[in-house]
Coordinates of C-alpha atoms and ligand atoms in Angstrom, one line a residue:
X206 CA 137.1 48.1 47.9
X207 CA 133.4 49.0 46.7
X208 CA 132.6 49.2 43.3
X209 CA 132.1 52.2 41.0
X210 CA 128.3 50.9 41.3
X211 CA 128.5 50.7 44.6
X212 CA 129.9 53.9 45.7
X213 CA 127.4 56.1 42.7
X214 CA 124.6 54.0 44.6
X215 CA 125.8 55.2 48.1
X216 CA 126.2 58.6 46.8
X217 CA 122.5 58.6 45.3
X218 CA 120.9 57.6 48.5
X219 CA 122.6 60.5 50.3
X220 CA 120.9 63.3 47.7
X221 CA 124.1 63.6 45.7
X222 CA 124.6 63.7 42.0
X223 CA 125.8 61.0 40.1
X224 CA 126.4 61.2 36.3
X225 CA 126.2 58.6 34.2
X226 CA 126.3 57.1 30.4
X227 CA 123.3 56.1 28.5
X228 CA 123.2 54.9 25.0
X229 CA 121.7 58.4 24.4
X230 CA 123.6 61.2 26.0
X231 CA 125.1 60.8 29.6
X232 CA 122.8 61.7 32.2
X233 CA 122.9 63.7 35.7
X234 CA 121.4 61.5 38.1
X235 CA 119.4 62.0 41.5
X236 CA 117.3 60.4 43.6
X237 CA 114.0 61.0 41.8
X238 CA 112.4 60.2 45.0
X239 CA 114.0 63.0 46.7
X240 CA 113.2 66.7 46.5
X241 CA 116.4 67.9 47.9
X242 CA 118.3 65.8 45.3
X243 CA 116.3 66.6 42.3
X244 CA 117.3 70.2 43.5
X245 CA 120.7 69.8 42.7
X246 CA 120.1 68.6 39.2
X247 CA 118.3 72.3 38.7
X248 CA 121.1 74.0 39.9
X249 CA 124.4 72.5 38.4
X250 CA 122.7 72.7 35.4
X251 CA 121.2 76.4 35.6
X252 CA 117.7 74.9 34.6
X253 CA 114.5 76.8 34.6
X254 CA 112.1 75.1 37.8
X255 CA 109.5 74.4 35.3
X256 CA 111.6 71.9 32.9
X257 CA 110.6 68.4 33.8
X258 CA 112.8 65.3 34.0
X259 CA 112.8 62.4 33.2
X260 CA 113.0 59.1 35.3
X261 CA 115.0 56.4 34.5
X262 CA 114.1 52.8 35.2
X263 CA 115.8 49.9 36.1
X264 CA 112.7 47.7 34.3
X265 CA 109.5 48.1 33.2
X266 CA 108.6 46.1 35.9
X267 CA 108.3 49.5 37.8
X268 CA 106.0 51.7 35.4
X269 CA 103.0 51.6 37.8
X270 CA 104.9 53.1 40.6
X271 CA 105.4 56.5 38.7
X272 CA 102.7 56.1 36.0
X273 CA 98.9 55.7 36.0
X274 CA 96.2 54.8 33.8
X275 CA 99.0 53.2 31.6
X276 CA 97.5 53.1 28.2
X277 CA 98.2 49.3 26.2
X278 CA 100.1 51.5 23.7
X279 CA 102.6 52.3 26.6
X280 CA 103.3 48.4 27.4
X281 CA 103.3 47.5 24.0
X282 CA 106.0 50.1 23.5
X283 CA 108.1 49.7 26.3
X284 CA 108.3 45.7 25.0
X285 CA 109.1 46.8 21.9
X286 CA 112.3 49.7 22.3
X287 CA 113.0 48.9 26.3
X288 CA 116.0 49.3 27.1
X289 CA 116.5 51.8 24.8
X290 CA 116.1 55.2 23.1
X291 CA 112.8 56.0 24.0
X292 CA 110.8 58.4 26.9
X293 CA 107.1 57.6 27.3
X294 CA 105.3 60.7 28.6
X295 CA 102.1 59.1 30.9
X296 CA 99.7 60.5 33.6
X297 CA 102.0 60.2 36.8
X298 CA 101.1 58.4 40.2
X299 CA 100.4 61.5 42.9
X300 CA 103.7 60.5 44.7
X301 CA 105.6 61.8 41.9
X302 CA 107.1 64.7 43.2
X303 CA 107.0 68.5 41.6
X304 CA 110.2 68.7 41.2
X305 CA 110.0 65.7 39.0
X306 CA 107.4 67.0 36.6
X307 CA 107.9 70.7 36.5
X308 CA 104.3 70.4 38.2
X309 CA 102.8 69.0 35.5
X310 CA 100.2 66.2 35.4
X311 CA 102.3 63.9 33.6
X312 CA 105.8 61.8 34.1
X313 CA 108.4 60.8 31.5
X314 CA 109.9 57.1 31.6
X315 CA 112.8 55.8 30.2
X316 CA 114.5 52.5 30.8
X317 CA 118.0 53.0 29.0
X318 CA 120.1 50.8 27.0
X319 CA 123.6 51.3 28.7
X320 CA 124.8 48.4 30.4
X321 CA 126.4 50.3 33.3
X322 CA 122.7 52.5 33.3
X323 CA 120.8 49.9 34.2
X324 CA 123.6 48.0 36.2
X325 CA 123.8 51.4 38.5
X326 CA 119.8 51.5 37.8
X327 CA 119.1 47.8 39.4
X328 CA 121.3 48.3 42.0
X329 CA 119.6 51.5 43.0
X330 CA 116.4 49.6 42.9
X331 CA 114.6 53.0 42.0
X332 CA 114.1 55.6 39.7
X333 CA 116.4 58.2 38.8
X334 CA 115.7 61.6 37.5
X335 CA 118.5 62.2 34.8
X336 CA 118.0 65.0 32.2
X337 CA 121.5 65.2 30.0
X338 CA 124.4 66.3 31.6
X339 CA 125.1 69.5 30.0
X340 CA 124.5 73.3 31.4
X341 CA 121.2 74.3 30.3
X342 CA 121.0 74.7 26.7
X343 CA 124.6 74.0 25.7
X344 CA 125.8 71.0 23.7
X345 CA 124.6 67.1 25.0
X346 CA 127.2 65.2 26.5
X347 CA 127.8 61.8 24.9
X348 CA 131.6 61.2 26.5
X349 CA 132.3 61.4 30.1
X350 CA 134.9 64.7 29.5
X351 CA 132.0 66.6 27.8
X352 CA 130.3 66.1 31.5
X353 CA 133.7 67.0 33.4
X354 CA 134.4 70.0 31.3
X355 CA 130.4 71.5 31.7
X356 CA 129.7 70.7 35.4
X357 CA 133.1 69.4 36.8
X358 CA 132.8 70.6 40.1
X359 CA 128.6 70.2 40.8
X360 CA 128.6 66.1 40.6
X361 CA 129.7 64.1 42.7
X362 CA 130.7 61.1 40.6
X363 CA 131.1 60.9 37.0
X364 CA 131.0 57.3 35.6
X365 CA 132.8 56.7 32.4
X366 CA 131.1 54.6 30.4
X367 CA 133.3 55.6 27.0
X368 CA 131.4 57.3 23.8
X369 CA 127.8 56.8 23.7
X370 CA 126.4 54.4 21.2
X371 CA 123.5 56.5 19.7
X372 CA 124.8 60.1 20.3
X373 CA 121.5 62.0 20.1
X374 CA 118.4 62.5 23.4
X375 CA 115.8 59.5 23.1
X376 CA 112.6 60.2 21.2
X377 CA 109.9 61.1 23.7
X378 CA 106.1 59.6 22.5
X379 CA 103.4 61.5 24.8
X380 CA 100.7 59.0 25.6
X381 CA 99.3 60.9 28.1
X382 CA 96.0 61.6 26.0
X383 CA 94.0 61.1 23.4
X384 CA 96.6 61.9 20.6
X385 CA 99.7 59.7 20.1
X386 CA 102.2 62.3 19.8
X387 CA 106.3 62.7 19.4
X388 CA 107.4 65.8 21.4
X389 CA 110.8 65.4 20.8
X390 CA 112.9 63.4 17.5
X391 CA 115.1 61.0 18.1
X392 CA 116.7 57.9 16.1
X393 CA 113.3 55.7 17.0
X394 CA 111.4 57.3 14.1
X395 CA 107.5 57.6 13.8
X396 CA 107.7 54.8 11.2
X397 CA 109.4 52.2 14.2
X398 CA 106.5 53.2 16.4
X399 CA 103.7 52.6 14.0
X400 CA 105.2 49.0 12.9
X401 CA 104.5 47.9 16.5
X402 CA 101.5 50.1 17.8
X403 CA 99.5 50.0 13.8
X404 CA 98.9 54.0 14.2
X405 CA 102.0 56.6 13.6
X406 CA 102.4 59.5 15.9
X407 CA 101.9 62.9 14.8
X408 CA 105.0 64.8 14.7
X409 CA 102.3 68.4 16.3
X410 CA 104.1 69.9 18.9
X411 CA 101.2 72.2 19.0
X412 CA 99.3 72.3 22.5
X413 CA 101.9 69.7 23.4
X414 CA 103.2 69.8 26.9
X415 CA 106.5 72.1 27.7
X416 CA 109.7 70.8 26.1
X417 CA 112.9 72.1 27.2
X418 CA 114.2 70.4 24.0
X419 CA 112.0 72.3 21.9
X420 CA 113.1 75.5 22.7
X421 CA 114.6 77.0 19.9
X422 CA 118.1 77.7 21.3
X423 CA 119.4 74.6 22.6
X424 CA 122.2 72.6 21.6
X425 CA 123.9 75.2 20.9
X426 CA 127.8 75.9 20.0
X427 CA 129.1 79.5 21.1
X428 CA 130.6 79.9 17.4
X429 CA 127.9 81.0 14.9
X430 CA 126.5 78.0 13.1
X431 CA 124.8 77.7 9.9
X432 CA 123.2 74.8 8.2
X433 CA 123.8 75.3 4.0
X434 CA 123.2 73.0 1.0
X435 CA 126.5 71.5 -0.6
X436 CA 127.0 74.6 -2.9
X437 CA 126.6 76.8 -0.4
X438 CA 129.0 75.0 2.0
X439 CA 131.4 75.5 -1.2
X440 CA 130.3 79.2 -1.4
X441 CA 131.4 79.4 2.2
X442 CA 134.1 78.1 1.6
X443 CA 135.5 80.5 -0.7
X444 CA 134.1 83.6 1.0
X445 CA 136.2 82.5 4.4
X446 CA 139.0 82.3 2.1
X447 CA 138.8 85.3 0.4
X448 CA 137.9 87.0 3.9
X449 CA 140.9 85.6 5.6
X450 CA 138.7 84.2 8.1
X451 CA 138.8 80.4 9.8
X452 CA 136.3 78.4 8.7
X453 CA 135.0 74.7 10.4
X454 CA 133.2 72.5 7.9
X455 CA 131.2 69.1 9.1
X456 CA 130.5 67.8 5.7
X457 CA 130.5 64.0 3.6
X458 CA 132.0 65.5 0.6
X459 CA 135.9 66.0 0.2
X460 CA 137.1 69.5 1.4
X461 CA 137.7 70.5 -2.1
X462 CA 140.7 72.9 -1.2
X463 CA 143.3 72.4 1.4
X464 CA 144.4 75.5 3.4
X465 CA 145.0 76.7 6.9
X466 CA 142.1 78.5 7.5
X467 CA 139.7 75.7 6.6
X468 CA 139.5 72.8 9.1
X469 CA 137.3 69.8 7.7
X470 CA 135.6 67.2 9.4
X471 CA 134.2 64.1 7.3
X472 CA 130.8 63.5 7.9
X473 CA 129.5 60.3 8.1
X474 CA 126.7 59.5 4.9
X475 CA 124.4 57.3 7.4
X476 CA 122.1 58.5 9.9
X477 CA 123.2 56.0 12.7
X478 CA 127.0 57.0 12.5
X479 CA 126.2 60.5 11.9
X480 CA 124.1 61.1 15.2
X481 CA 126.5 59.1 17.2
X482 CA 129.2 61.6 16.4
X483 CA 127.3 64.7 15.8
X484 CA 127.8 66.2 19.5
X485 CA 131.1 65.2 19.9
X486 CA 132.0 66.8 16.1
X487 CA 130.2 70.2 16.8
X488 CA 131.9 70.2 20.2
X489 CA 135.3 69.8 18.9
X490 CA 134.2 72.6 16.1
X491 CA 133.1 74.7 18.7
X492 CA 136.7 74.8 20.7
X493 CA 138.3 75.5 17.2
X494 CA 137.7 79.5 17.6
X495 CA 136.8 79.3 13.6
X496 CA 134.7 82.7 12.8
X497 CA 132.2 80.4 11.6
X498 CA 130.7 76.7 11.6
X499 CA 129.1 75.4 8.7
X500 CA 127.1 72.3 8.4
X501 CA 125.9 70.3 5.1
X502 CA 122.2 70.0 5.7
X503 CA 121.0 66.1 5.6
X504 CA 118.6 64.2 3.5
X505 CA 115.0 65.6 3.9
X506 CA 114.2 61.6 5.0
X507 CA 112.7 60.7 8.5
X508 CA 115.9 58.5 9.1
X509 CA 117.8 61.9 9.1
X510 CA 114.8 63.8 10.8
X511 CA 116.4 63.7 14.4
X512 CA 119.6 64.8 13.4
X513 CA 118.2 68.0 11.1
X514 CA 116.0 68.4 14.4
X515 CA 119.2 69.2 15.8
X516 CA 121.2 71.0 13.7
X517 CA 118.5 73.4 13.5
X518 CA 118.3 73.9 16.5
X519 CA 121.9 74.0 16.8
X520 CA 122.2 76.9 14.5
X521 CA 119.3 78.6 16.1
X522 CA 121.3 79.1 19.4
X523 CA 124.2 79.7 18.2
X524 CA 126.9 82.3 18.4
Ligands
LIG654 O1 118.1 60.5 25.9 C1 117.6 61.1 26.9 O2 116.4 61.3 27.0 C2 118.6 61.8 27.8 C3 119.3 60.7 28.7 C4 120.2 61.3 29.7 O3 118.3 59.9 29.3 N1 117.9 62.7 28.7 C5 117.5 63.9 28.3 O4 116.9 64.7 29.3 O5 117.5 64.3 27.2 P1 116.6 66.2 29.2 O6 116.2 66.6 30.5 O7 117.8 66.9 28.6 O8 115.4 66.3 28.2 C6 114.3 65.7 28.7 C7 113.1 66.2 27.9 C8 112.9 67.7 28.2 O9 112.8 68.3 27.0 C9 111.7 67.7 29.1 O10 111.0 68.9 28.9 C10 110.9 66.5 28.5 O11 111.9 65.5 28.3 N2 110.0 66.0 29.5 C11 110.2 65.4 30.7 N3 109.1 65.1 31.3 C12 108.1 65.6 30.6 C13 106.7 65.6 30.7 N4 106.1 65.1 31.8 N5 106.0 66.2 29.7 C14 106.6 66.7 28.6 N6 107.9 66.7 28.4 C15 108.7 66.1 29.4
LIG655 MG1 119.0 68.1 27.5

């Protein structure tokens, strides 16, 4: 009998999708090598063209084959947080193909921290374009059911790797130019990257190359969600009551009444255990039907500034 590796491996080499965990989100894998394949990823995922992907890696070993004029920054990086939660944006190698980079002149690179990512990875022995295996600006997936119940049918293999271990989309660190930039928040926070490359990265996503993740609505739940101070979440609270309406809370306090109409998740008070929850929390929110979702906003610290990235987003889109 072949092995789950084996047969996602087989599957990749003949242009078909493969989803798989990360220690991010779970991904939706193809070829990156292959037009035709990449293809697929646009479509089960009712993608706009132009949206680039990212490549995973097996090692950093294989940088120069998608990237050029690799900065130090980039090495020095990639030996720091590889495998792990981070993208590096670089100038790509002219075999990259368009598909790949939305046409652009640059490639993002990530070699992930999952073992059965980079297991399915090294067997592969090449990159794979993997954005996150959600439709296009709904909810990440960070359990393999998320993927089944969003794109079921379009993959051809789903590999269940349990709950992801991070919960929220690797932070992406443009080194592409001049500027050391973060396009996109994640739990390796400008602070990390300044400890190892002496210089923190600007947080300026102006003139900063198209991020699908930075559009406003994405992440989105289909209930209307709205990100409140700890009073107001109690305001809520009452108003829903007095309303007759069902209300979903994702909040550290206690739920300071118990009813019917208000369903209560407990928040976690740290960043790390919040983030690795928080898709999986506003997901089982979302199913509730409640008229509303409301969400204690988090500490104004950069530990927390991934997280606030997306519940604002979150609420943005919502509805
Ligand atoms: O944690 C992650 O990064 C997950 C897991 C599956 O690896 N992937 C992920 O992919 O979040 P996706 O496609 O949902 O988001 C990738 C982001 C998009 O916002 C895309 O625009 C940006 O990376 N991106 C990719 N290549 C880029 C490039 N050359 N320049 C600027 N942004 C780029
Ligand atoms: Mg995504």
């Amino acid at each position: 009998m072949p092995t789950v590796i084996e047969n996602a491996v087989a599957l990749l080499r003949q242009g078909e999708l493969v989803a798989f965990p990360t220690e991010t989100v779970y991904g939706l894998g193809a070829d990156a090598a292959n037009a035709d394949a990449v293809a697929k990823i646009f479509a089960a995922k009712g993608r706009p063209a132009d949206h680039p992907l990212i490549v995973n890696l097996p090692g950093d070993d294989q940088l120069e084959r998608w990237a050029r004029a690799i900065p130090d920054a980039a090495y020095e990086l990639a030996e720091a947080f590889w495998p792990g939660p981070l993208t590096l944006i670089l100038k790509r190698q002219p075999n990259v193909i368009d598909a790949v980079t939305g046409g652009q002149d640059t490639v993002g690179l990530r070699v992930p921290g999952h073992p059965l990512a980079l297991e399915l990875l090294r067997a592969f022995g090449g990159g794979v374009a993997a954005p996150s295996a959600n439709r296009f600006g709904r909810i990440s997936p960070t359990a393999a059911q998320h993927v089944r119940d969003d794109l079921g049918g379009s993959v051809a293999m789903v590999i269940d790797g349990g709950a992801c271990s991070v919960g929220i989309e690797s932070t992406i660190v443009d080194l592409s130019g001049a500027a050391l930039t973060i396009l996109r928040p994640g739990m390796i926070v400008a602070a990390d990257i300044g400890r190892v490359l002496g210089r923190v990265p600007s947080d300026a996503r102006v003139d900063a190359p198209r991020v699908s993740g930075s559009l406003e609505a994405h992440y989105a739940p289909r209930t209307p969600l709205s990100l409140l101070p700890a009073d107001a979440v109690i305001f809520a609270v009452r108003e829903a009551l007095a309303k007759n309406e069902r209300l979903a809370v994702l909040a550290p306090m206690l739920c300071p009444i118990s009813d019917d109409l208000i369903v209560w998740l407990a928040a976690p008070s740290d960043p790390g255990p919040f983030a690795h929850a928080l898709y999986a929390n506003l997901r089982a929110l979302d199913a509730l039907g409640c008229a509303r979702i409301v969400v204690q906003k988090p500490p104004a610290s950069q530990a927390w500034s991934a997280i606030a990235d997306r519940l604002q987003r979150a609420a943005a889109g919502s509805g």
